[in-house]
mmCIF file of C-alpha atoms and ligand atoms in Angstrom:
data_model
loop_
_atom_site.group_PDB
_atom_site.id
_atom_site.type_symbol
_atom_site.label_atom_id
_atom_site.label_comp_id
_atom_site.label_asym_id
_atom_site.label_seq_id
_atom_site.Cartn_x
_atom_site.Cartn_y
_atom_site.Cartn_z
ATOM 1 C CA UNK A 508 23.422 -2.946 6.636
ATOM 2 C CA UNK A 509 21.586 -5.884 5.218
ATOM 3 C CA UNK A 510 20.720 -8.014 8.303
ATOM 4 C CA UNK A 511 18.994 -5.058 9.992
ATOM 5 C CA UNK A 512 17.088 -4.267 6.796
ATOM 6 C CA UNK A 513 16.010 -7.873 6.367
ATOM 7 C CA UNK A 514 14.829 -7.867 9.976
ATOM 8 C CA UNK A 515 12.756 -4.711 9.383
ATOM 9 C CA UNK A 516 11.244 -6.190 6.227
ATOM 10 C CA UNK A 517 10.310 -9.355 8.113
ATOM 11 C CA UNK A 518 8.803 -7.330 10.958
ATOM 12 C CA UNK A 519 6.620 -5.544 8.413
ATOM 13 C CA UNK A 520 5.366 -8.523 6.426
ATOM 14 C CA UNK A 521 6.157 -11.602 8.502
ATOM 15 C CA UNK A 522 4.227 -10.854 11.673
ATOM 16 C CA UNK A 523 0.799 -11.898 10.429
ATOM 17 C CA UNK A 524 -0.199 -8.240 10.077
ATOM 18 C CA UNK A 525 -0.442 -5.761 7.210
ATOM 19 C CA UNK A 526 0.450 -2.174 6.400
ATOM 20 C CA UNK A 527 -1.677 0.931 6.439
ATOM 21 C CA UNK A 528 -1.019 3.446 3.676
ATOM 22 C CA UNK A 529 -1.863 6.905 5.044
ATOM 23 C CA UNK A 530 0.515 8.714 2.711
ATOM 24 C CA UNK A 531 -1.894 10.459 0.368
ATOM 25 C CA UNK A 532 -0.216 13.524 -1.095
ATOM 26 C CA UNK A 533 -1.798 16.847 -0.169
ATOM 27 C CA UNK A 534 -3.636 17.156 -3.528
ATOM 28 C CA UNK A 535 -5.014 13.593 -3.232
ATOM 29 C CA UNK A 536 -6.019 14.050 0.407
ATOM 30 C CA UNK A 537 -7.673 17.385 -0.399
ATOM 31 C CA UNK A 538 -9.576 15.818 -3.299
ATOM 32 C CA UNK A 539 -10.977 13.139 -0.976
ATOM 33 C CA UNK A 540 -11.798 15.764 1.678
ATOM 34 C CA UNK A 541 -13.501 17.992 -0.898
ATOM 35 C CA UNK A 542 -15.734 15.117 -2.060
ATOM 36 C CA UNK A 543 -17.031 14.857 1.517
ATOM 37 C CA UNK A 544 -17.256 18.572 2.230
ATOM 38 C CA UNK A 545 -14.293 18.508 4.643
ATOM 39 C CA UNK A 546 -12.174 21.699 4.696
ATOM 40 C CA UNK A 547 -8.919 21.264 2.781
ATOM 41 C CA UNK A 548 -6.588 22.728 5.406
ATOM 42 C CA UNK A 549 -3.331 21.728 7.066
ATOM 43 C CA UNK A 550 -5.154 21.365 10.360
ATOM 44 C CA UNK A 551 -7.945 19.190 8.938
ATOM 45 C CA UNK A 552 -5.330 16.860 7.443
ATOM 46 C CA UNK A 553 -3.488 16.852 10.774
ATOM 47 C CA UNK A 554 -6.670 16.059 12.714
ATOM 48 C CA UNK A 555 -7.519 13.208 10.361
ATOM 49 C CA UNK A 556 -4.059 11.676 10.580
ATOM 50 C CA UNK A 557 -4.184 12.030 14.386
ATOM 51 C CA UNK A 558 -7.500 10.145 14.358
ATOM 52 C CA UNK A 559 -5.830 7.310 12.458
ATOM 53 C CA UNK A 560 -2.643 6.948 14.481
ATOM 54 C CA UNK A 561 -4.474 7.124 17.820
ATOM 55 C CA UNK A 562 -7.017 4.422 16.951
ATOM 56 C CA UNK A 563 -6.959 2.012 19.900
ATOM 57 C CA UNK A 564 -6.014 -1.554 18.967
ATOM 58 C CA UNK A 565 -4.704 -0.675 15.501
ATOM 59 C CA UNK A 566 -1.347 -2.357 16.131
ATOM 60 C CA UNK A 567 -3.113 -5.723 16.619
ATOM 61 C CA UNK A 568 -3.641 -5.713 12.833
ATOM 62 C CA UNK A 569 -1.118 -3.213 11.465
ATOM 63 C CA UNK A 570 2.669 -3.678 11.504
ATOM 64 C CA UNK A 571 3.647 -0.482 9.678
ATOM 65 C CA UNK A 572 2.133 2.777 8.479
ATOM 66 C CA UNK A 573 3.255 4.868 5.506
ATOM 67 C CA UNK A 574 3.301 8.617 6.160
ATOM 68 C CA UNK A 575 3.493 11.644 3.873
ATOM 69 C CA UNK A 576 6.085 14.410 4.223
ATOM 70 C CA UNK A 577 3.574 16.792 5.815
ATOM 71 C CA UNK A 578 2.409 14.156 8.315
ATOM 72 C CA UNK A 579 5.822 12.978 9.499
ATOM 73 C CA UNK A 580 6.448 16.563 10.712
ATOM 74 C CA UNK A 581 3.058 17.039 12.395
ATOM 75 C CA UNK A 582 2.115 16.797 16.081
ATOM 76 C CA UNK A 583 -1.030 15.669 17.847
ATOM 77 C CA UNK A 584 -3.147 18.030 19.953
ATOM 78 C CA UNK A 585 -0.913 17.362 22.973
ATOM 79 C CA UNK A 586 2.250 18.304 21.092
ATOM 80 C CA UNK A 587 3.581 14.769 20.472
ATOM 81 C CA UNK A 588 4.896 13.997 16.994
ATOM 82 C CA UNK A 589 2.515 11.694 15.098
ATOM 83 C CA UNK A 590 5.480 9.488 14.176
ATOM 84 C CA UNK A 591 6.180 9.025 17.904
ATOM 85 C CA UNK A 592 2.533 8.117 18.543
ATOM 86 C CA UNK A 593 2.904 5.379 15.930
ATOM 87 C CA UNK A 594 6.136 4.065 17.411
ATOM 88 C CA UNK A 595 4.669 4.140 20.930
ATOM 89 C CA UNK A 596 1.775 2.050 19.614
ATOM 90 C CA UNK A 597 4.220 -0.519 18.210
ATOM 91 C CA UNK A 598 3.693 0.427 14.557
ATOM 92 C CA UNK A 599 6.767 0.847 12.346
ATOM 93 C CA UNK A 600 6.749 4.225 10.562
ATOM 94 C CA UNK A 601 7.522 4.569 6.871
ATOM 95 C CA UNK A 602 7.459 7.422 4.378
ATOM 96 C CA UNK A 603 6.337 8.023 0.792
ATOM 97 C CA UNK A 604 9.314 9.503 -1.036
ATOM 98 C CA UNK A 605 8.305 9.746 -4.691
ATOM 99 C CA UNK A 606 7.178 13.146 -5.962
ATOM 100 C CA UNK A 607 4.369 11.859 -8.118
ATOM 101 C CA UNK A 608 3.667 10.610 -11.645
ATOM 102 C CA UNK A 609 4.536 13.183 -14.328
ATOM 103 C CA UNK A 610 3.898 13.052 -18.114
ATOM 104 C CA UNK A 611 6.407 10.821 -19.918
ATOM 105 C CA UNK A 612 8.021 12.744 -22.768
ATOM 106 C CA UNK A 613 6.971 11.634 -26.292
ATOM 107 C CA UNK A 614 4.410 9.189 -24.835
ATOM 108 C CA UNK A 615 1.034 10.943 -24.607
ATOM 109 C CA UNK A 616 -1.154 9.671 -21.783
ATOM 110 C CA UNK A 617 1.665 7.886 -19.974
ATOM 111 C CA UNK A 618 3.590 8.883 -16.860
ATOM 112 C CA UNK A 619 6.907 8.319 -15.170
ATOM 113 C CA UNK A 620 7.256 8.800 -11.437
ATOM 114 C CA UNK A 621 9.751 11.481 -10.444
ATOM 115 C CA UNK A 622 11.717 12.244 -7.289
ATOM 116 C CA UNK A 623 15.225 10.818 -7.747
ATOM 117 C CA UNK A 624 16.969 14.212 -7.744
ATOM 118 C CA UNK A 625 18.009 14.975 -4.163
ATOM 119 C CA UNK A 626 16.565 11.693 -2.925
ATOM 120 C CA UNK A 627 19.735 10.653 -1.057
ATOM 121 C CA UNK A 628 19.496 13.751 1.176
ATOM 122 C CA UNK A 629 15.746 13.348 1.717
ATOM 123 C CA UNK A 630 16.166 9.694 2.709
ATOM 124 C CA UNK A 631 18.874 10.651 5.215
ATOM 125 C CA UNK A 632 16.540 13.231 6.748
ATOM 126 C CA UNK A 633 13.625 10.788 6.990
ATOM 127 C CA UNK A 634 15.857 8.089 8.492
ATOM 128 C CA UNK A 635 17.006 10.657 11.069
ATOM 129 C CA UNK A 636 13.356 11.372 11.903
ATOM 130 C CA UNK A 637 12.726 7.684 12.597
ATOM 131 C CA UNK A 638 11.331 6.310 9.324
ATOM 132 C CA UNK A 639 12.404 2.680 8.795
ATOM 133 C CA UNK A 640 11.008 2.061 5.347
ATOM 134 C CA UNK A 641 9.936 4.006 2.266
ATOM 135 C CA UNK A 642 7.514 3.800 -0.640
ATOM 136 C CA UNK A 643 7.667 4.781 -4.319
ATOM 137 C CA UNK A 644 4.648 4.311 -6.595
ATOM 138 C CA UNK A 645 4.868 3.911 -10.360
ATOM 139 C CA UNK A 646 1.645 4.123 -12.369
ATOM 140 C CA UNK A 647 0.983 2.012 -15.467
ATOM 141 C CA UNK A 648 -2.233 2.537 -17.464
ATOM 142 C CA UNK A 649 -3.806 -0.044 -19.770
ATOM 143 C CA UNK A 650 -6.137 1.998 -21.937
ATOM 144 C CA UNK A 651 -5.775 2.554 -25.707
ATOM 145 C CA UNK A 652 -3.059 -0.043 -26.304
ATOM 146 C CA UNK A 653 -0.890 1.155 -23.436
ATOM 147 C CA UNK A 654 1.533 0.632 -21.760
ATOM 148 C CA UNK A 655 4.518 1.266 -24.024
ATOM 149 C CA UNK A 656 7.831 -0.452 -23.377
ATOM 150 C CA UNK A 657 9.235 3.012 -22.713
ATOM 151 C CA UNK A 658 6.763 3.582 -19.882
ATOM 152 C CA UNK A 659 7.443 0.202 -18.289
ATOM 153 C CA UNK A 660 11.234 0.529 -18.572
ATOM 154 C CA UNK A 661 11.430 4.148 -17.364
ATOM 155 C CA UNK A 662 9.272 3.425 -14.313
ATOM 156 C CA UNK A 663 11.078 0.184 -13.497
ATOM 157 C CA UNK A 664 14.461 1.869 -13.671
ATOM 158 C CA UNK A 665 13.313 4.696 -11.383
ATOM 159 C CA UNK A 666 11.943 2.125 -8.906
ATOM 160 C CA UNK A 667 15.273 0.284 -8.909
ATOM 161 C CA UNK A 668 17.337 3.435 -8.412
ATOM 162 C CA UNK A 669 15.025 4.488 -5.574
ATOM 163 C CA UNK A 670 15.284 1.023 -3.986
ATOM 164 C CA UNK A 671 19.091 1.083 -4.123
ATOM 165 C CA UNK A 672 19.193 4.531 -2.513
ATOM 166 C CA UNK A 673 16.819 3.338 0.229
ATOM 167 C CA UNK A 674 18.972 0.353 1.096
ATOM 168 C CA UNK A 675 22.068 2.546 1.130
ATOM 169 C CA UNK A 676 20.263 4.833 3.616
ATOM 170 C CA UNK A 677 19.142 1.929 5.837
ATOM 171 C CA UNK A 678 15.492 2.016 4.783
ATOM 172 C CA UNK A 679 13.501 -0.933 3.443
ATOM 173 C CA UNK A 680 12.092 -0.025 0.006
ATOM 174 C CA UNK A 681 8.488 -0.776 -0.821
ATOM 175 C CA UNK A 682 8.488 -1.135 -4.596
ATOM 176 C CA UNK A 683 5.049 -0.273 -5.991
ATOM 177 C CA UNK A 684 4.427 -0.715 -9.716
ATOM 178 C CA UNK A 685 0.660 -0.146 -9.937
ATOM 179 C CA UNK A 686 -1.192 -1.377 -13.015
ATOM 180 C CA UNK A 687 -4.424 0.620 -12.909
ATOM 181 C CA UNK A 688 -7.942 -0.812 -12.825
ATOM 182 C CA UNK A 689 -9.275 1.923 -15.108
ATOM 183 C CA UNK A 690 -10.477 0.644 -18.498
ATOM 184 C CA UNK A 691 -12.469 -2.082 -20.176
ATOM 185 C CA UNK A 692 -9.724 -4.723 -20.344
ATOM 186 C CA UNK A 693 -10.268 -8.340 -19.327
ATOM 187 C CA UNK A 694 -8.573 -10.133 -16.431
ATOM 188 C CA UNK A 695 -6.194 -11.895 -18.853
ATOM 189 C CA UNK A 696 -4.904 -8.558 -20.200
ATOM 190 C CA UNK A 697 -4.229 -7.309 -16.668
ATOM 191 C CA UNK A 698 -2.372 -10.543 -15.930
ATOM 192 C CA UNK A 699 -0.285 -10.178 -19.096
ATOM 193 C CA UNK A 700 0.685 -6.558 -18.411
ATOM 194 C CA UNK A 701 1.233 -7.017 -14.672
ATOM 195 C CA UNK A 702 3.535 -9.952 -15.434
ATOM 196 C CA UNK A 703 5.492 -7.971 -18.030
ATOM 197 C CA UNK A 704 5.878 -5.042 -15.644
ATOM 198 C CA UNK A 705 7.044 -7.225 -12.742
ATOM 199 C CA UNK A 706 9.549 -8.976 -14.980
ATOM 200 C CA UNK A 707 11.164 -5.676 -15.996
ATOM 201 C CA UNK A 708 11.043 -4.306 -12.435
ATOM 202 C CA UNK A 709 13.024 -7.281 -11.099
ATOM 203 C CA UNK A 710 15.421 -7.093 -14.032
ATOM 204 C CA UNK A 711 16.166 -3.464 -13.077
ATOM 205 C CA UNK A 712 16.372 -4.263 -9.345
ATOM 206 C CA UNK A 713 18.978 -6.935 -10.094
ATOM 207 C CA UNK A 714 20.891 -4.547 -12.347
ATOM 208 C CA UNK A 715 21.092 -2.026 -9.484
ATOM 209 C CA UNK A 716 22.260 -4.762 -7.010
ATOM 210 C CA UNK A 717 19.225 -4.307 -4.773
ATOM 211 C CA UNK A 718 19.036 -6.972 -2.037
ATOM 212 C CA UNK A 719 15.718 -8.695 -2.662
ATOM 213 C CA UNK A 720 15.446 -10.119 0.876
ATOM 214 C CA UNK A 721 15.089 -6.509 2.033
ATOM 215 C CA UNK A 722 12.474 -5.509 -0.566
ATOM 216 C CA UNK A 723 8.697 -5.503 -0.155
ATOM 217 C CA UNK A 724 6.749 -5.631 -3.413
ATOM 218 C CA UNK A 725 3.494 -3.682 -3.477
ATOM 219 C CA UNK A 726 1.619 -4.848 -6.576
ATOM 220 C CA UNK A 727 -1.924 -4.517 -7.805
ATOM 221 C CA UNK A 728 -4.109 -7.591 -7.689
ATOM 222 C CA UNK A 729 -4.818 -9.027 -11.150
ATOM 223 C CA UNK A 730 -8.321 -7.753 -11.917
ATOM 224 C CA UNK A 731 -10.594 -7.077 -14.878
ATOM 225 C CA UNK A 732 -10.896 -3.367 -15.741
ATOM 226 C CA UNK A 733 -13.631 -1.461 -13.951
ATOM 227 C CA UNK A 734 -15.522 -1.061 -17.252
ATOM 228 C CA UNK A 735 -15.136 -4.709 -18.342
ATOM 229 C CA UNK A 736 -18.461 -6.535 -18.768
ATOM 230 C CA UNK A 737 -17.068 -9.720 -17.256
ATOM 231 C CA UNK A 738 -16.243 -9.214 -13.595
ATOM 232 C CA UNK A 739 -14.505 -12.418 -12.532
ATOM 233 C CA UNK A 740 -15.198 -14.028 -9.179
ATOM 234 C CA UNK A 741 -13.035 -14.025 -6.078
ATOM 235 C CA UNK A 742 -11.351 -17.372 -6.774
ATOM 236 C CA UNK A 743 -10.488 -16.463 -10.385
ATOM 237 C CA UNK A 744 -8.908 -13.193 -9.279
ATOM 238 C CA UNK A 745 -6.938 -14.911 -6.513
ATOM 239 C CA UNK A 746 -5.720 -17.638 -8.872
ATOM 240 C CA UNK A 747 -4.667 -15.198 -11.622
ATOM 241 C CA UNK A 748 -2.895 -12.953 -9.115
ATOM 242 C CA UNK A 749 -0.942 -15.812 -7.549
ATOM 243 C CA UNK A 750 -0.060 -17.303 -10.925
ATOM 244 C CA UNK A 751 1.221 -13.949 -12.146
ATOM 245 C CA UNK A 752 3.309 -13.381 -9.018
ATOM 246 C CA UNK A 753 4.801 -16.894 -9.011
ATOM 247 C CA UNK A 754 5.863 -16.505 -12.635
ATOM 248 C CA UNK A 755 7.500 -13.112 -12.235
ATOM 249 C CA UNK A 756 8.581 -12.449 -8.636
ATOM 250 C CA UNK A 757 11.737 -14.061 -7.207
ATOM 251 C CA UNK A 758 11.164 -16.164 -4.089
ATOM 252 C CA UNK A 759 13.869 -14.149 -2.295
ATOM 253 C CA UNK A 760 11.607 -11.082 -1.968
ATOM 254 C CA UNK A 761 10.657 -10.472 1.695
ATOM 255 C CA UNK A 762 6.949 -10.189 1.048
ATOM 256 C CA UNK A 763 4.084 -8.999 -1.092
ATOM 257 C CA UNK A 764 1.827 -6.237 0.261
ATOM 258 C CA UNK A 765 -1.041 -5.473 -2.109
ATOM 259 C CA UNK A 766 -2.428 -2.020 -2.864
ATOM 260 C CA UNK A 767 -6.218 -1.833 -3.087
ATOM 261 C CA UNK A 768 -6.339 0.417 -6.148
ATOM 262 C CA UNK A 769 -9.963 1.483 -5.833
ATOM 263 C CA UNK A 770 -11.515 -1.910 -5.080
ATOM 264 C CA UNK A 771 -14.422 -1.879 -2.653
ATOM 265 C CA UNK A 772 -13.177 -2.689 0.830
ATOM 266 C CA UNK A 773 -15.110 -5.948 1.070
ATOM 267 C CA UNK A 774 -13.862 -7.130 -2.331
ATOM 268 C CA UNK A 775 -10.254 -6.436 -1.380
ATOM 269 C CA UNK A 776 -10.656 -8.409 1.855
ATOM 270 C CA UNK A 777 -12.373 -11.348 0.134
ATOM 271 C CA UNK A 778 -9.739 -11.581 -2.617
ATOM 272 C CA UNK A 779 -6.834 -11.366 -0.177
ATOM 273 C CA UNK A 780 -8.521 -13.982 1.964
ATOM 274 C CA UNK A 781 -8.849 -16.367 -0.997
ATOM 275 C CA UNK A 782 -5.126 -16.028 -1.708
ATOM 276 C CA UNK A 783 -4.295 -16.936 1.863
ATOM 277 C CA UNK A 784 -6.945 -19.624 2.333
ATOM 278 C CA UNK A 785 -5.354 -22.109 -0.085
ATOM 279 C CA UNK A 786 -8.580 -22.878 -1.981
ATOM 280 C CA UNK A 787 -8.777 -23.059 -5.772
ATOM 281 C CA UNK A 788 -6.136 -20.352 -5.822
ATOM 282 C CA UNK A 789 -3.685 -23.122 -5.151
ATOM 283 C CA UNK A 790 -0.645 -23.974 -3.139
ATOM 284 C CA UNK A 791 1.002 -21.713 -0.637
ATOM 285 C CA UNK A 792 2.986 -18.830 -2.040
ATOM 286 C CA UNK A 793 6.721 -18.387 -1.324
ATOM 287 C CA UNK A 794 6.090 -14.971 0.298
ATOM 288 C CA UNK A 795 3.798 -13.599 2.993
ATOM 289 C CA UNK A 796 0.813 -12.085 1.162
ATOM 290 C CA UNK A 797 -0.370 -9.083 3.121
ATOM 291 C CA UNK A 798 -2.092 -5.739 2.504
ATOM 292 C CA UNK A 799 -0.826 -2.199 2.232
ATOM 293 C CA UNK A 800 -4.210 -0.584 1.624
ATOM 294 C CA UNK A 801 -5.179 3.063 1.813
ATOM 295 C CA UNK A 802 -8.716 3.441 0.486
ATOM 296 C CA UNK A 803 -9.825 -0.128 1.312
ATOM 297 C CA UNK A 804 -9.071 0.560 4.979
ATOM 298 C CA UNK A 805 -9.710 4.275 5.337
ATOM 299 C CA UNK A 806 -12.665 5.124 3.122
ATOM 300 C CA UNK A 807 -15.587 4.294 5.476
ATOM 301 C CA UNK A 808 -13.809 5.958 8.398
ATOM 302 C CA UNK A 809 -13.185 9.135 6.420
ATOM 303 C CA UNK A 810 -16.863 9.338 5.469
ATOM 304 C CA UNK A 811 -17.999 8.855 9.075
ATOM 305 C CA UNK A 812 -15.530 11.416 10.432
ATOM 306 C CA UNK A 813 -16.530 14.036 7.856
ATOM 307 C CA UNK A 814 -14.290 16.573 9.587
ATOM 308 C CA UNK A 815 -16.302 16.529 12.845
ATOM 309 C CA UNK A 816 -14.607 16.028 16.208
ATOM 310 C CA UNK A 817 -17.806 14.417 17.542
ATOM 311 C CA UNK A 818 -17.402 11.578 15.029
ATOM 312 C CA UNK A 819 -13.831 10.599 15.892
ATOM 313 C CA UNK A 820 -14.653 7.520 17.969
ATOM 314 C CA UNK A 821 -17.133 6.135 15.408
ATOM 315 C CA UNK A 822 -14.607 6.741 12.637
ATOM 316 C CA UNK A 823 -11.885 4.956 14.589
ATOM 317 C CA UNK A 824 -14.227 1.992 15.063
ATOM 318 C CA UNK A 825 -14.843 1.870 11.314
ATOM 319 C CA UNK A 826 -11.118 2.052 10.615
ATOM 320 C CA UNK A 827 -10.423 -0.744 13.077
ATOM 321 C CA UNK A 828 -13.196 -2.834 11.556
ATOM 322 C CA UNK A 829 -11.605 -2.758 8.095
ATOM 323 C CA UNK A 830 -8.172 -3.365 9.590
ATOM 324 C CA UNK A 831 -9.541 -6.417 11.423
ATOM 325 C CA UNK A 832 -11.267 -7.760 8.308
ATOM 326 C CA UNK A 833 -8.009 -7.525 6.376
ATOM 327 C CA UNK A 834 -6.053 -8.991 9.262
ATOM 328 C CA UNK A 835 -8.441 -11.952 9.245
ATOM 329 C CA UNK A 836 -7.893 -12.232 5.467
ATOM 330 C CA UNK A 837 -4.188 -12.811 6.052
ATOM 331 C CA UNK A 838 -5.107 -15.939 7.953
ATOM 332 C CA UNK A 839 -7.865 -17.169 5.638
ATOM 333 C CA UNK A 840 -10.335 -16.303 8.413
ATOM 334 C CA UNK A 841 -12.269 -13.450 6.742
ATOM 335 C CA UNK A 842 -16.005 -14.147 6.411
ATOM 336 C CA UNK A 843 -18.786 -12.034 4.932
ATOM 337 C CA UNK A 844 -20.513 -12.333 8.319
ATOM 338 C CA UNK A 845 -17.835 -10.056 9.778
ATOM 339 C CA UNK A 846 -19.286 -7.258 7.645
ATOM 340 C CA UNK A 847 -22.850 -7.912 8.744
ATOM 341 C CA UNK A 848 -21.980 -7.812 12.403
ATOM 342 C CA UNK A 849 -18.725 -6.022 13.149
ATOM 343 C CA UNK A 850 -19.008 -7.045 16.833
ATOM 344 C CA UNK A 851 -17.995 -10.509 15.711
ATOM 345 C CA UNK A 852 -14.622 -9.132 14.733
ATOM 346 C CA UNK A 853 -13.178 -9.853 18.111
ATOM 347 C CA UNK A 854 -13.981 -13.533 17.803
ATOM 348 C CA UNK A 855 -12.615 -13.740 14.255
ATOM 349 C CA UNK A 856 -9.505 -11.937 15.318
ATOM 350 C CA UNK A 857 -8.881 -14.351 18.190
ATOM 351 C CA UNK A 858 -9.390 -17.208 15.741
ATOM 352 C CA UNK A 859 -6.882 -15.697 13.360
ATOM 353 C CA UNK A 860 -4.116 -14.930 15.786
HETATM 354 P P1 13P B 192 -4.886 2.249 -2.323
HETATM 355 O O1 13P B 192 -4.956 1.048 -1.414
HETATM 356 O O2 13P B 192 -5.954 3.258 -2.060
HETATM 357 O O3 13P B 192 -4.748 1.877 -3.760
HETATM 358 O O4 13P B 192 -3.548 3.020 -1.959
HETATM 359 C C1 13P B 192 -2.402 2.290 -1.795
HETATM 360 C C2 13P B 192 -1.255 3.158 -2.014
HETATM 361 O O5 13P B 192 -0.419 3.308 -1.171
HETATM 362 C C3 13P B 192 -1.139 3.855 -3.307
HETATM 363 O O6 13P B 192 0.174 4.317 -3.468
#
């Protein structure tokens, strides 16, 4: 099983493209729709996901897309499965398989991600439907002296058991331990906790015999908390993130695909660009450093669409713009000027490819 899995992992992270997370759970998707006055219905979610997967040119920047259970079963207006539209466009389909973060017993304010019960059968079904990779997100908060060792260990063990089940089923696991941006902590505290979490995650992955060459790590960038008075610059964030990864992530891992975690889209692009541009952030990393963003790619497009059919083309252009900016960032070719004049994207993209 392993050579095919390694090949899939390389196709996802080694092609100079990134991933699009479009796997918001129904409650999360509905919350984002509600904030924009979009009806929270099955058909509105279907229409929005159809808008995304039918965006012309998306596969120039995007190697894989992560779907949600509802979406992988849905069809476009012509009756074609959305997963087939992705595959026809040359985008590898994946699936979110965790069932969400639930309160961790005896640890108020902390969560452990659930979904291991019955996972073997669900993975077999998704593989049969054409999914080639999966995602599981663990959530680690930093406020009020957290996280506890119990929270880190419980989440890391669940990630490792999920990853082993994925590889058994022929799916590449995306392992996502997210250290949240919420709070007033400094950059150094985020670096310390992110490093500790990654260390335990790889300890558990090794214990479960997970093949690292067929694993994609989806970490947070190392950032100061949103409420921290000192907001460090792009180069400091890139340097801290790379240092933290080099110290705690084995070189054998297929690639690193960052989540955006609530960063503004332009910030996420600039920081990713700095990591790939080889500036103060330092030497080249042992892994491809790509993106697996949801909000930092989708948010402007969702606002423009606003649930209106008449806005689909403009929303697709906005989606493609953010995808192109992040694609350029993989090649150290992202420039602020791309934001001022999106028409320049084409030129930047040619430069980057
Ligand atoms: P964000 O990029 O919005 O953080 O989402 C990434 C993701 O997939 C969270 O699980």
